[in-house]
Short mmCIF file of C-alpha atoms in Angstrom, two decimals:
data_model
loop_
_atom_site.label_atom_id
_atom_site.label_comp_id
_atom_site.label_asym_id
_atom_site.label_seq_id
_atom_site.Cartn_x
_atom_site.Cartn_y
_atom_site.Cartn_z
CA MET A 1305 4.11 35.02 226.07
CA GLY A 1306 6.98 37.58 226.50
CA MET A 1307 7.27 38.35 222.93
CA VAL A 1308 8.69 41.98 223.36
CA GLN A 1309 12.16 41.51 224.99
CA THR A 1310 14.16 44.48 226.54
CA GLY A 1311 17.78 44.96 226.11
CA PRO A 1312 20.34 45.47 228.98
CA SER A 1313 19.99 48.13 231.23
CA GLY A 1314 21.26 51.47 229.42
CA SER A 1315 21.29 49.71 225.91
CA THR A 1316 18.01 51.13 224.43
CA VAL A 1317 18.33 53.31 221.27
CA ILE A 1318 18.29 56.40 223.10
CA ASP A 1319 21.75 55.69 224.51
CA CYS A 1320 22.65 54.75 220.86
CA ILE A 1321 21.47 58.14 219.63
CA ALA A 1322 23.10 60.20 222.40
CA THR A 1323 26.48 58.58 221.59
CA CYS A 1324 26.02 58.46 217.90
CA THR A 1325 27.68 61.79 216.80
CA SER A 1326 26.64 61.26 213.27
CA LEU A 1327 23.19 62.18 213.96
CA GLN A 1328 24.20 64.67 216.75
CA TRP A 1329 21.49 67.17 215.79
CA LEU A 1330 18.57 64.65 216.32
CA GLN A 1331 19.79 64.98 220.08
CA ARG A 1332 17.87 68.11 220.19
CA LEU A 1333 14.77 66.49 219.05
CA SER A 1334 11.75 65.15 221.03
CA LEU A 1335 10.43 62.11 219.19
CA ASN A 1336 7.07 62.54 220.67
CA THR A 1337 7.87 59.87 223.54
CA SER A 1338 8.65 60.50 227.14
CA LEU A 1339 12.26 59.65 226.34
CA PRO A 1340 15.16 61.64 228.07
CA PHE A 1341 16.87 63.40 225.43
CA PRO A 1342 18.88 66.39 226.48
CA VAL A 1343 16.54 69.19 225.05
CA PRO A 1344 12.95 68.13 224.72
CA ILE A 1345 11.86 70.01 221.47
CA HIS A 1346 8.69 68.68 219.86
CA VAL A 1347 9.06 67.56 216.30
CA PRO A 1348 5.89 66.66 214.55
CA ILE A 1349 5.73 63.20 213.27
CA PRO A 1350 4.45 62.41 210.06
CA VAL A 1351 0.94 61.47 209.76
CA ARG A 1352 0.66 59.19 206.93
CA ALA A 1353 -2.12 59.00 204.22
CA SER A 1354 -3.81 55.66 203.50
CA ALA A 1355 -1.04 53.21 202.26
CA HIS A 1356 -3.46 52.41 199.46
CA ALA A 1357 -3.44 55.85 198.16
CA PRO A 1358 -1.49 56.61 194.95
CA CYS A 1359 1.88 57.93 195.37
CA PRO A 1360 2.18 61.71 194.20
CA CYS A 1361 5.96 61.30 193.47
CA PRO A 1362 7.04 58.90 190.87
CA CYS A 1363 9.58 56.33 192.34
CA PRO A 1364 13.12 56.73 191.07
CA TRP A 1365 13.12 53.45 189.27
CA ALA A 1366 9.78 54.77 187.21
CA LEU A 1367 11.79 57.76 186.43
CA GLU A 1368 14.80 55.71 185.49
CA SER A 1369 13.00 53.13 183.21
CA GLU A 1370 11.63 55.92 181.25
CA GLY A 1371 15.12 57.08 180.25
CA ARG A 1372 14.44 60.59 180.84
CA ALA A 1373 17.24 63.05 181.09
CA LEU A 1374 17.60 64.63 184.74
CA SER A 1375 17.07 67.80 183.51
CA GLU A 1376 14.05 66.76 181.85
CA ARG A 1377 12.42 65.24 184.82
CA ARG A 1378 9.54 67.10 186.47
CA ILE A 1379 9.99 68.23 190.27
CA LEU A 1380 6.60 66.59 191.74
CA HIS A 1381 5.62 66.81 194.93
CA CYS A 1382 9.10 66.87 196.87
CA VAL A 1383 9.29 69.19 199.95
CA THR A 1384 12.33 71.51 200.48
CA GLY A 1385 14.33 71.71 203.89
CA PRO A 1386 17.94 73.13 204.54
CA MET A 1387 20.47 71.02 203.13
CA LEU A 1388 24.67 71.30 203.04
CA ILE A 1389 26.50 69.12 200.97
CA PHE A 1390 30.37 68.79 201.58
CA GLY A 1391 33.55 67.08 200.77
CA ARG A 1392 36.75 67.48 199.36
CA ASP A 1393 36.25 66.62 195.39
CA ALA A 1394 34.79 69.92 194.00
CA GLU A 1395 33.64 68.42 190.77
CA LEU A 1396 31.62 65.82 192.84
CA VAL A 1397 30.11 68.29 195.25
CA SER A 1398 29.20 70.63 192.25
CA SER A 1399 27.57 67.89 190.48
CA VAL A 1400 25.50 66.14 193.00
CA ALA A 1401 24.50 69.56 194.24
CA ALA A 1402 23.22 69.99 190.91
CA THR A 1403 21.08 66.89 190.95
CA ALA A 1404 19.52 68.14 194.28
CA VAL A 1405 18.60 71.37 192.90
CA ALA A 1406 17.10 69.61 189.70
CA THR A 1407 15.20 67.07 191.96
CA THR A 1408 13.88 69.43 194.44
CA GLY A 1409 13.65 72.54 192.82
CA ALA A 1410 15.69 74.31 195.53
CA GLY A 1411 18.25 77.19 195.12
CA LEU A 1412 21.81 76.80 195.26
CA SER A 1413 24.39 78.62 197.26
CA ALA A 1414 28.18 77.99 197.47
CA VAL A 1415 30.01 78.61 200.72
CA VAL A 1416 33.72 79.54 200.28
CA ASP A 1417 35.35 78.72 203.80
CA ALA A 1418 34.42 77.73 207.26
CA GLY A 1419 34.37 81.17 208.61
CA THR A 1420 31.16 82.07 206.26
CA LEU A 1421 29.59 78.55 206.79
CA LEU A 1422 27.86 79.40 210.08
CA LYS A 1423 26.69 82.77 208.68
CA ASN A 1424 25.47 81.62 205.42
CA VAL A 1425 23.62 78.34 206.52
CA VAL A 1426 21.88 80.29 209.36
CA ALA A 1427 20.76 83.23 207.44
CA ALA A 1428 20.04 81.72 203.96
CA GLY A 1429 19.11 78.26 205.34
CA TRP A 1430 16.76 78.50 208.13
CA SER A 1431 15.00 81.56 206.94
CA ASP A 1432 14.68 80.03 203.12
CA PRO A 1433 14.88 76.46 203.51
CA SER A 1434 14.82 76.26 199.97
CA THR A 1435 18.50 76.10 199.66
CA VAL A 1436 21.25 73.69 198.98
CA HIS A 1437 24.41 74.74 200.11
CA THR A 1438 27.75 73.35 199.16
CA PHE A 1439 31.39 73.49 200.88
CA VAL A 1440 34.33 72.14 199.35
CA LEU A 1441 37.02 71.30 201.91
CA GLU A 1442 40.43 72.47 200.85
CA GLY A 1443 43.36 70.87 201.54
CA ASP A 1444 44.55 73.13 204.33
CA CYS A 1445 40.94 73.51 205.91
CA ASP A 1446 40.56 73.12 209.86
CA PRO A 1447 38.34 70.38 210.36
CA ASP A 1448 37.31 71.54 213.99
CA ALA A 1449 36.43 75.04 212.33
CA VAL A 1450 34.26 73.23 209.85
CA SER A 1451 32.85 71.08 212.41
CA ARG A 1452 32.12 73.74 215.09
CA ALA A 1453 30.18 75.72 212.05
CA ILE A 1454 28.18 73.00 210.88
CA ASN A 1455 27.30 72.06 214.49
CA GLY A 1456 26.40 75.33 215.26
CA ALA A 1457 24.31 75.96 212.17
CA LEU A 1458 22.31 72.52 213.17
CA ALA A 1459 21.95 73.77 216.89
CA THR A 1460 19.99 76.61 215.48
CA ALA A 1461 17.65 74.59 213.34
CA PRO A 1462 14.27 75.47 213.73
CA VAL A 1463 11.29 73.07 214.42
CA CYS A 1464 10.59 71.61 211.04
CA HIS A 1465 7.95 69.33 209.27
CA PRO A 1466 8.78 65.78 208.63
CA GLY A 1467 11.08 65.53 205.33
CA THR A 1468 12.36 69.16 206.05
CA LEU A 1469 14.95 68.58 208.67
CA PRO A 1470 18.37 69.53 208.00
CA ALA A 1471 20.30 67.31 206.15
CA VAL A 1472 24.08 67.48 205.97
CA VAL A 1473 25.58 65.00 203.30
CA TYR A 1474 29.14 64.12 203.31
CA VAL A 1475 29.99 63.09 199.65
CA ARG A 1476 33.21 61.02 198.55
CA ARG A 1477 34.31 58.95 195.96
CA SER A 1478 34.64 55.18 196.80
CA HIS A 1479 38.35 55.30 196.32
CA SER A 1480 38.89 58.45 198.59
CA PRO A 1481 39.36 57.73 202.24
CA ARG A 1482 36.59 58.27 204.67
CA GLU A 1483 37.42 61.15 207.21
CA THR A 1484 36.31 60.38 210.74
CA TRP A 1485 35.73 63.86 211.51
CA ALA A 1486 33.56 64.50 208.58
CA VAL A 1487 31.66 61.22 209.24
CA ALA A 1488 30.71 62.38 212.82
CA THR A 1489 29.98 65.96 211.36
CA SER A 1490 27.39 64.67 208.90
CA THR A 1491 23.86 63.22 209.24
CA HIS A 1492 24.02 61.34 205.90
CA GLU A 1493 26.90 59.99 203.52
CA PHE A 1494 27.12 59.51 199.85
CA GLU A 1495 29.62 57.30 198.21
CA ALA A 1496 29.97 58.08 194.56
CA ILE A 1497 30.97 54.72 192.57
CA GLY A 1498 33.14 55.20 189.66
CA GLU A 1499 33.64 58.62 187.47
CA ASP A 1500 30.80 58.60 185.08
CA PRO A 1501 28.60 61.42 186.12
CA ALA A 1502 25.29 60.10 185.11
CA PRO A 1503 24.82 56.95 187.15
CA ILE A 1504 26.40 59.02 190.05
CA ALA A 1505 23.63 61.62 189.53
CA THR A 1506 20.99 58.95 189.42
CA ASP A 1507 22.11 57.28 192.59
CA PHE A 1508 22.16 60.90 194.44
CA GLU A 1509 18.66 61.79 193.23
CA ARG A 1510 17.68 58.44 194.69
CA LEU A 1511 18.82 59.46 198.20
CA ILE A 1512 17.40 63.06 197.62
CA ARG A 1513 14.02 61.40 197.02
CA ILE A 1514 14.08 59.50 200.11
CA LEU A 1515 15.07 62.69 202.00
CA ARG A 1516 12.49 64.88 200.57
CA CYS A 1517 9.96 63.10 198.29
CA ALA A 1518 6.93 61.16 199.52
CA PRO A 1519 7.58 57.41 199.24
CA ALA A 1520 6.35 55.20 196.35
CA ALA A 1521 3.62 52.85 196.64
CA CYS A 1522 3.88 50.35 199.29
CA LEU A 1523 4.88 46.83 198.41
CA GLY A 1524 1.78 44.91 198.12
CA PRO A 1525 0.06 41.61 197.43
CA GLY A 1526 1.58 39.49 194.62
CA SER A 1527 5.05 41.35 194.90
CA TYR A 1528 8.21 39.47 195.81
CA PHE A 1529 11.44 40.81 197.34
CA VAL A 1530 14.86 38.76 197.20
CA SER A 1531 16.71 38.16 200.49
CA LEU A 1532 20.18 38.53 199.57
CA THR A 1533 22.71 36.06 201.08
CA PHE A 1534 26.02 37.35 199.73
CA PRO A 1535 28.68 37.86 202.35
CA ASP A 1536 30.18 40.59 199.96
CA LEU A 1537 27.89 42.08 197.25
CA SER A 1538 30.73 43.08 195.10
CA GLU A 1539 30.90 39.39 194.26
CA ALA A 1540 27.50 39.54 192.48
CA VAL A 1541 27.64 43.28 191.40
CA SER A 1542 30.12 44.96 189.25
CA CYS A 1543 30.13 48.46 187.68
CA GLY A 1544 31.97 47.35 184.80
CA GLU A 1545 30.48 48.40 181.27
CA GLU A 1546 30.19 44.78 180.38
CA TRP A 1547 28.36 43.71 183.32
CA THR A 1548 24.50 42.66 183.08
CA PRO A 1549 22.12 42.76 185.61
CA PRO A 1550 21.82 39.23 187.60
CA GLU A 1551 18.91 37.11 187.45
CA TRP A 1552 17.80 37.80 190.91
CA ALA A 1553 17.44 41.50 190.11
CA VAL A 1554 15.61 41.10 186.88
CA ASP A 1555 14.71 37.57 186.14
CA GLN A 1556 13.43 37.05 182.62
CA GLN A 1557 12.38 33.43 183.18
CA GLY A 1558 10.14 34.15 186.12
CA PRO A 1559 8.10 36.50 187.96
CA LEU A 1560 9.58 40.01 188.34
CA HIS A 1561 11.13 41.08 191.72
CA SER A 1562 9.77 44.12 193.36
CA ALA A 1563 12.46 44.81 195.89
CA LEU A 1564 15.90 43.63 197.28
CA GLU A 1565 16.58 42.88 200.75
CA VAL A 1566 19.86 43.58 202.32
CA ARG A 1567 21.00 41.40 205.17
CA ALA A 1568 23.51 43.30 207.12
CA ASP A 1569 23.71 40.56 209.53
CA LEU A 1570 24.87 38.23 206.90
CA LEU A 1571 27.65 40.51 205.43
CA LYS A 1572 31.06 39.14 206.06
CA SER A 1573 31.48 42.33 208.09
CA GLN A 1574 29.28 44.81 210.15
CA ASP A 1575 31.66 47.70 210.23
CA GLU A 1576 29.62 50.91 209.16
CA GLU A 1577 32.07 51.71 206.24
CA PHE A 1578 31.74 48.37 204.90
CA VAL A 1579 28.15 48.37 205.38
CA LEU A 1580 27.46 51.61 203.67
CA SER A 1581 29.82 50.54 200.85
CA GLN A 1582 27.79 47.52 200.28
CA LEU A 1583 24.73 49.54 200.08
CA ALA A 1584 26.19 51.77 197.52
CA ILE A 1585 27.28 48.86 195.45
CA MET A 1586 23.66 47.24 195.71
CA ARG A 1587 22.20 50.87 194.90
CA ARG A 1588 24.22 50.97 191.59
CA GLY A 1589 23.36 47.33 190.80
CA SER A 1590 19.69 47.06 191.75
CA GLN A 1591 18.30 48.25 188.53
CA GLY A 1592 16.21 50.70 190.45
CA LEU A 1593 14.63 48.37 192.70
CA PRO A 1594 13.98 49.57 196.39
CA ILE A 1595 16.52 48.30 198.97
CA ILE A 1596 14.95 47.05 202.33
CA TYR A 1597 17.64 47.25 204.83
CA THR A 1598 17.73 44.38 207.62
CA VAL A 1599 19.75 43.49 210.66
CA ARG A 1600 18.34 40.07 211.69
CA SER A 1601 19.16 39.32 215.40
CA GLN A 1602 19.94 35.82 216.42
CA ASN A 1603 17.03 35.36 218.40
CA GLN A 1604 14.97 36.49 215.58
CA GLY A 1605 16.73 33.72 213.02
CA GLY A 1606 19.56 35.93 212.16
CA ASP A 1607 23.37 35.96 212.62
CA PHE A 1608 23.58 39.58 214.52
CA PRO A 1609 24.24 39.30 218.28
CA ASP A 1610 21.38 39.70 220.51
CA ASP A 1611 22.68 43.28 221.78
CA GLU A 1612 20.11 45.77 221.31
CA ALA A 1613 22.42 48.81 221.71
CA GLU A 1614 24.45 47.44 218.81
CA VAL A 1615 21.59 46.61 216.75
CA TRP A 1616 20.45 50.28 216.96
CA ARG A 1617 24.04 51.30 215.91
CA LEU A 1618 23.79 49.39 212.77
CA MET A 1619 20.34 50.21 212.22
CA LEU A 1620 21.42 53.68 212.21
CA ALA A 1621 23.95 53.00 209.35
CA GLY A 1622 20.93 52.33 207.06
CA LEU A 1623 19.19 55.45 207.99
CA ARG A 1624 22.62 57.14 207.42
CA PHE A 1625 22.73 55.70 204.02
CA GLY A 1626 19.18 56.45 202.98
CA VAL A 1627 17.02 53.41 202.16
CA GLU A 1628 13.47 52.72 200.74
CA TYR A 1629 12.58 50.32 203.63
CA VAL A 1630 13.95 49.65 207.12
CA ASP A 1631 12.77 46.40 208.90
CA VAL A 1632 12.16 46.96 212.58
CA GLU A 1633 12.18 43.91 214.87
CA ALA A 1634 9.56 43.95 217.48
CA CYS A 1635 11.58 41.84 219.91
CA TRP A 1636 13.36 45.01 221.25
CA SER A 1637 12.07 47.52 223.83
CA ARG A 1638 8.85 49.58 222.79
CA GLU A 1639 10.51 52.71 223.46
CA GLY A 1640 13.52 51.90 221.64
CA ARG A 1641 11.45 50.92 218.41
CA GLU A 1642 9.18 54.01 218.99
CA ALA A 1643 12.37 56.25 218.92
CA PHE A 1644 13.91 54.66 215.93
CA ILE A 1645 10.67 54.78 213.76
CA ALA A 1646 10.12 58.27 214.88
CA LEU A 1647 13.72 59.27 213.76
CA ALA A 1648 13.39 57.37 210.60
CA LYS A 1649 10.15 58.80 209.48
CA SER A 1650 11.09 62.67 210.56
CA ALA A 1651 13.99 62.50 208.92
CA HIS A 1652 13.45 60.51 205.76
CA ARG A 1653 10.12 61.33 203.93
CA GLY A 1654 10.46 58.68 201.36
CA THR A 1655 11.33 55.69 203.85
CA ARG A 1656 8.70 52.97 204.90
CA VAL A 1657 8.99 50.88 207.98
CA ILE A 1658 8.40 46.96 208.07
CA GLY A 1659 7.66 46.02 211.63
CA SER A 1660 8.60 42.27 212.25
CA PHE A 1661 8.91 39.26 214.73
CA HIS A 1662 10.26 35.94 213.90
CA SER A 1663 9.07 33.30 216.19
CA ILE A 1664 11.95 30.90 215.73
CA LYS A 1665 11.93 29.11 219.34
CA GLN A 1666 8.00 28.08 219.24
CA THR A 1667 6.23 26.44 216.51
CA VAL A 1668 3.32 27.98 215.50
CA ALA A 1669 1.01 25.35 217.11
CA GLU A 1670 2.55 26.06 220.58
CA ILE A 1671 1.21 29.81 220.14
CA SER A 1672 -2.39 30.47 221.17
CA ASP A 1673 -4.68 32.26 218.89
CA ALA A 1674 -4.78 35.32 220.98
CA ASP A 1675 -0.86 35.35 221.42
CA LEU A 1676 -0.51 34.82 217.32
CA CYS A 1677 -2.79 37.76 216.72
CA ALA A 1678 -1.21 39.86 219.32
CA LEU A 1679 2.27 39.38 217.43
CA PHE A 1680 0.67 41.23 214.40
CA HIS A 1681 -0.70 43.98 216.57
CA GLU A 1682 2.75 44.48 218.29
CA CYS A 1683 4.73 44.44 215.05
CA ALA A 1684 2.33 47.33 213.93
CA ARG A 1685 3.03 49.16 217.12
CA ALA A 1686 4.55 52.72 216.32
CA PRO A 1687 4.65 56.55 218.17
CA VAL A 1688 1.87 58.75 218.20
CA GLY A 1689 1.58 60.11 214.65
CA GLY A 1690 4.14 57.69 213.18
CA SER A 1691 3.46 54.50 211.27
CA VAL A 1692 4.45 51.15 210.29
CA ASP A 1693 3.96 50.49 206.77
CA ILE A 1694 4.17 46.56 206.52
CA VAL A 1695 3.60 44.14 209.36
CA LYS A 1696 5.66 40.85 209.20
CA VAL A 1697 5.17 37.95 211.28
CA VAL A 1698 7.07 34.69 210.99
CA GLY A 1699 6.45 31.35 212.78
CA ARG A 1700 8.12 28.02 212.72
CA ALA A 1701 6.04 25.32 211.21
CA GLU A 1702 5.63 21.72 211.98
CA SER A 1703 2.97 20.86 209.68
CA ALA A 1704 0.96 22.33 206.80
CA GLN A 1705 -1.76 23.32 209.40
CA CYS A 1706 0.74 25.59 210.96
CA SER A 1707 0.62 27.59 207.63
CA ILE A 1708 -2.99 27.83 207.46
CA ARG A 1709 -3.27 29.14 211.10
CA MET A 1710 -0.85 31.71 210.21
CA ASN A 1711 -2.63 33.00 207.37
CA GLN A 1712 -5.92 32.77 209.08
CA ALA A 1713 -4.57 34.81 211.73
CA ALA A 1714 -3.19 37.51 209.45
CA ILE A 1715 -6.80 37.90 207.77
CA SER A 1716 -8.66 38.14 211.06
CA VAL A 1717 -6.36 40.94 212.48
CA ARG A 1718 -5.98 42.90 209.21
CA GLY A 1719 -9.05 45.04 209.51
CA ALA A 1720 -8.03 45.84 213.24
CA LEU A 1721 -4.60 47.11 212.37
CA PRO A 1722 -3.85 50.84 211.93
CA ASP A 1723 -4.92 52.53 208.66
CA THR A 1724 -1.09 52.94 207.71
CA VAL A 1725 -0.65 49.41 207.51
CA GLY A 1726 -0.65 48.96 203.85
CA SER A 1727 0.43 44.90 203.62
CA ILE A 1728 1.17 42.01 205.72
CA VAL A 1729 3.53 39.21 205.76
CA ALA A 1730 2.55 36.11 207.37
CA ILE A 1731 4.91 33.35 206.79
CA CYS A 1732 6.31 30.07 208.32
CA THR A 1733 9.61 28.90 207.99
CA THR A 1734 10.80 24.96 207.64
CA ASP A 1735 9.63 22.95 204.68
CA ALA A 1736 6.42 22.29 206.26
CA GLY A 1737 5.75 26.10 206.24
CA ARG A 1738 6.12 26.42 202.44
CA LEU A 1739 2.21 26.75 201.86
CA SER A 1740 2.09 29.63 203.92
CA ARG A 1741 4.61 31.43 201.43
CA ALA A 1742 2.13 30.56 198.43
CA LEU A 1743 -0.87 31.79 200.57
CA ASN A 1744 0.97 35.22 201.39
CA VAL A 1745 0.68 36.09 197.78
CA MET A 1746 -2.51 37.36 198.68
CA LEU A 1747 -1.52 39.53 201.90
CA GLY A 1748 1.44 41.09 200.89
CA PRO A 1749 5.06 41.18 199.87
CA THR A 1750 6.74 37.79 199.87
CA PRO A 1751 10.48 37.27 200.73
CA VAL A 1752 12.00 34.76 198.30
CA ALA A 1753 15.21 33.10 197.49
CA HIS A 1754 16.71 32.57 194.08
CA PRO A 1755 18.77 29.68 192.66
CA ALA A 1756 21.63 32.34 191.65
CA LEU A 1757 22.04 33.18 195.49
CA PRO A 1758 24.70 31.46 197.46
CA GLY A 1759 22.00 30.12 200.06
CA LYS A 1760 18.89 30.85 201.30
CA ALA A 1761 18.06 33.33 204.08
CA ALA A 1762 15.53 31.16 205.92
CA PRO A 1763 14.59 27.63 206.24
CA GLY A 1764 11.85 26.66 203.83
CA GLN A 1765 12.45 29.81 201.75
CA LEU A 1766 11.22 29.62 197.96
CA SER A 1767 12.03 31.34 195.08
CA ALA A 1768 8.96 33.28 193.27
CA VAL A 1769 8.84 30.70 190.62
CA GLU A 1770 8.27 27.85 193.02
CA ILE A 1771 5.76 29.84 194.72
CA GLU A 1772 3.68 30.17 191.87
CA ARG A 1773 4.14 26.62 190.95
CA ILE A 1774 2.84 25.47 194.26
CA ARG A 1775 -0.33 27.77 193.82
CA GLN A 1776 -0.97 26.30 190.19
CA ILE A 1777 -0.70 22.91 191.90
CA LEU A 1778 -3.40 23.73 194.30
CA GLY A 1779 -5.54 25.18 191.42
CA LEU A 1780 -5.16 28.83 192.42
CA SER A 1781 -4.17 31.64 190.05
CA SER A 1782 -0.28 31.47 189.98
CA ASN A 1783 -0.62 35.41 191.12
CA PRO A 1784 -3.65 37.18 190.47
CA PHE A 1785 -2.04 40.34 190.85
CA THR A 1786 0.02 40.26 187.91
CA LYS A 1787 -1.03 39.84 184.14
CA GLN A 1788 -0.74 36.08 183.15
#
């Protein structure tokens, strides 16, 4: 049925990565595919344990809810890898480096100037990866010298295990200018909101755990994630002292939500700096809920242009920020998807992948049983040794029967999907597809709307309260996975 589309010639993720200087060091790595990277050096792709196994590392929102001070938190199952944190604000660099050390148990080494940067990072970093290096950019520093030193250090990085790849984090405060050369030299970026060191430390710890710690338990049956539709998240989230969490983050009147989906395609701008700033705002106001990063293209029912190269560029912004979940559309070329998934898993130990397909041009009734089941398998496709954690297939319903077929297809293929697939999302759009959302509660996480949002992310989308009300009307348990 032609469900996997290939982008225009030369517009795969390979071209995107090759020209994305913020991830220059990844050009050296073969992502275990037959893709033409400049230097074919093999990097082991993470082999994930069963998604149903208990997570050995406490998720950041669980730690926050326990209210323990950062210094009192135990270091649990975080791997160590070379890390360089740099920026112009000496106080900020020092404070976030202390957070990284406290989280991973690594050592700390301050680099005083660009002349010793390469020597120190290579000598101490690669021979002893349990080190967090810091470098403060002085007013008269030579950007070219710093860039050469950092790139030189990355060029000598050895083959590493997943989650231990070198991380170069550019840190700055939200009111400080974003320096282009620093962006191009770093692999990740951290924007500190406000001046209070406590929430900044919590935000940075979340990034460190995504880079170095095992992921939290996968979103599963009975859970809900809110699809945010704000064009500017600052309209809904404030960092002021009097601000209280909105209902879509913590709903006291209905079922609790388990994650927040940031739809980059629905933001008023897809400029990388704006998107990263929006993610920083959401991380601060999320009450510890994990972030699902999504770029929904037009052919999948979203607003972003159907340009594969541009999709991967915006997707890379999510990796640069560091998110708990990233949604990868199965409509794009297989080599592009596999390269991106391998990149995400190799550099971010705590990131999970959602493989998705949205059939908006055909109704479920127009798709054969074989093709419908094939969609689930295509979404689960990953590079050798890599993994997709959640499979999401969305169809367009013309009747309630479409909802039943979608649910039955998911149940029939569930046992044949890779062991790494922990959950399934099988739902239909339009009002006729509402039944599928009530049935999906038994399969995996369900995307939901909320009356406090400016609109719905998809036709027929329901709130968690509405979904559970439908289940009760049908004589089913509102949600058997939560305490009634």
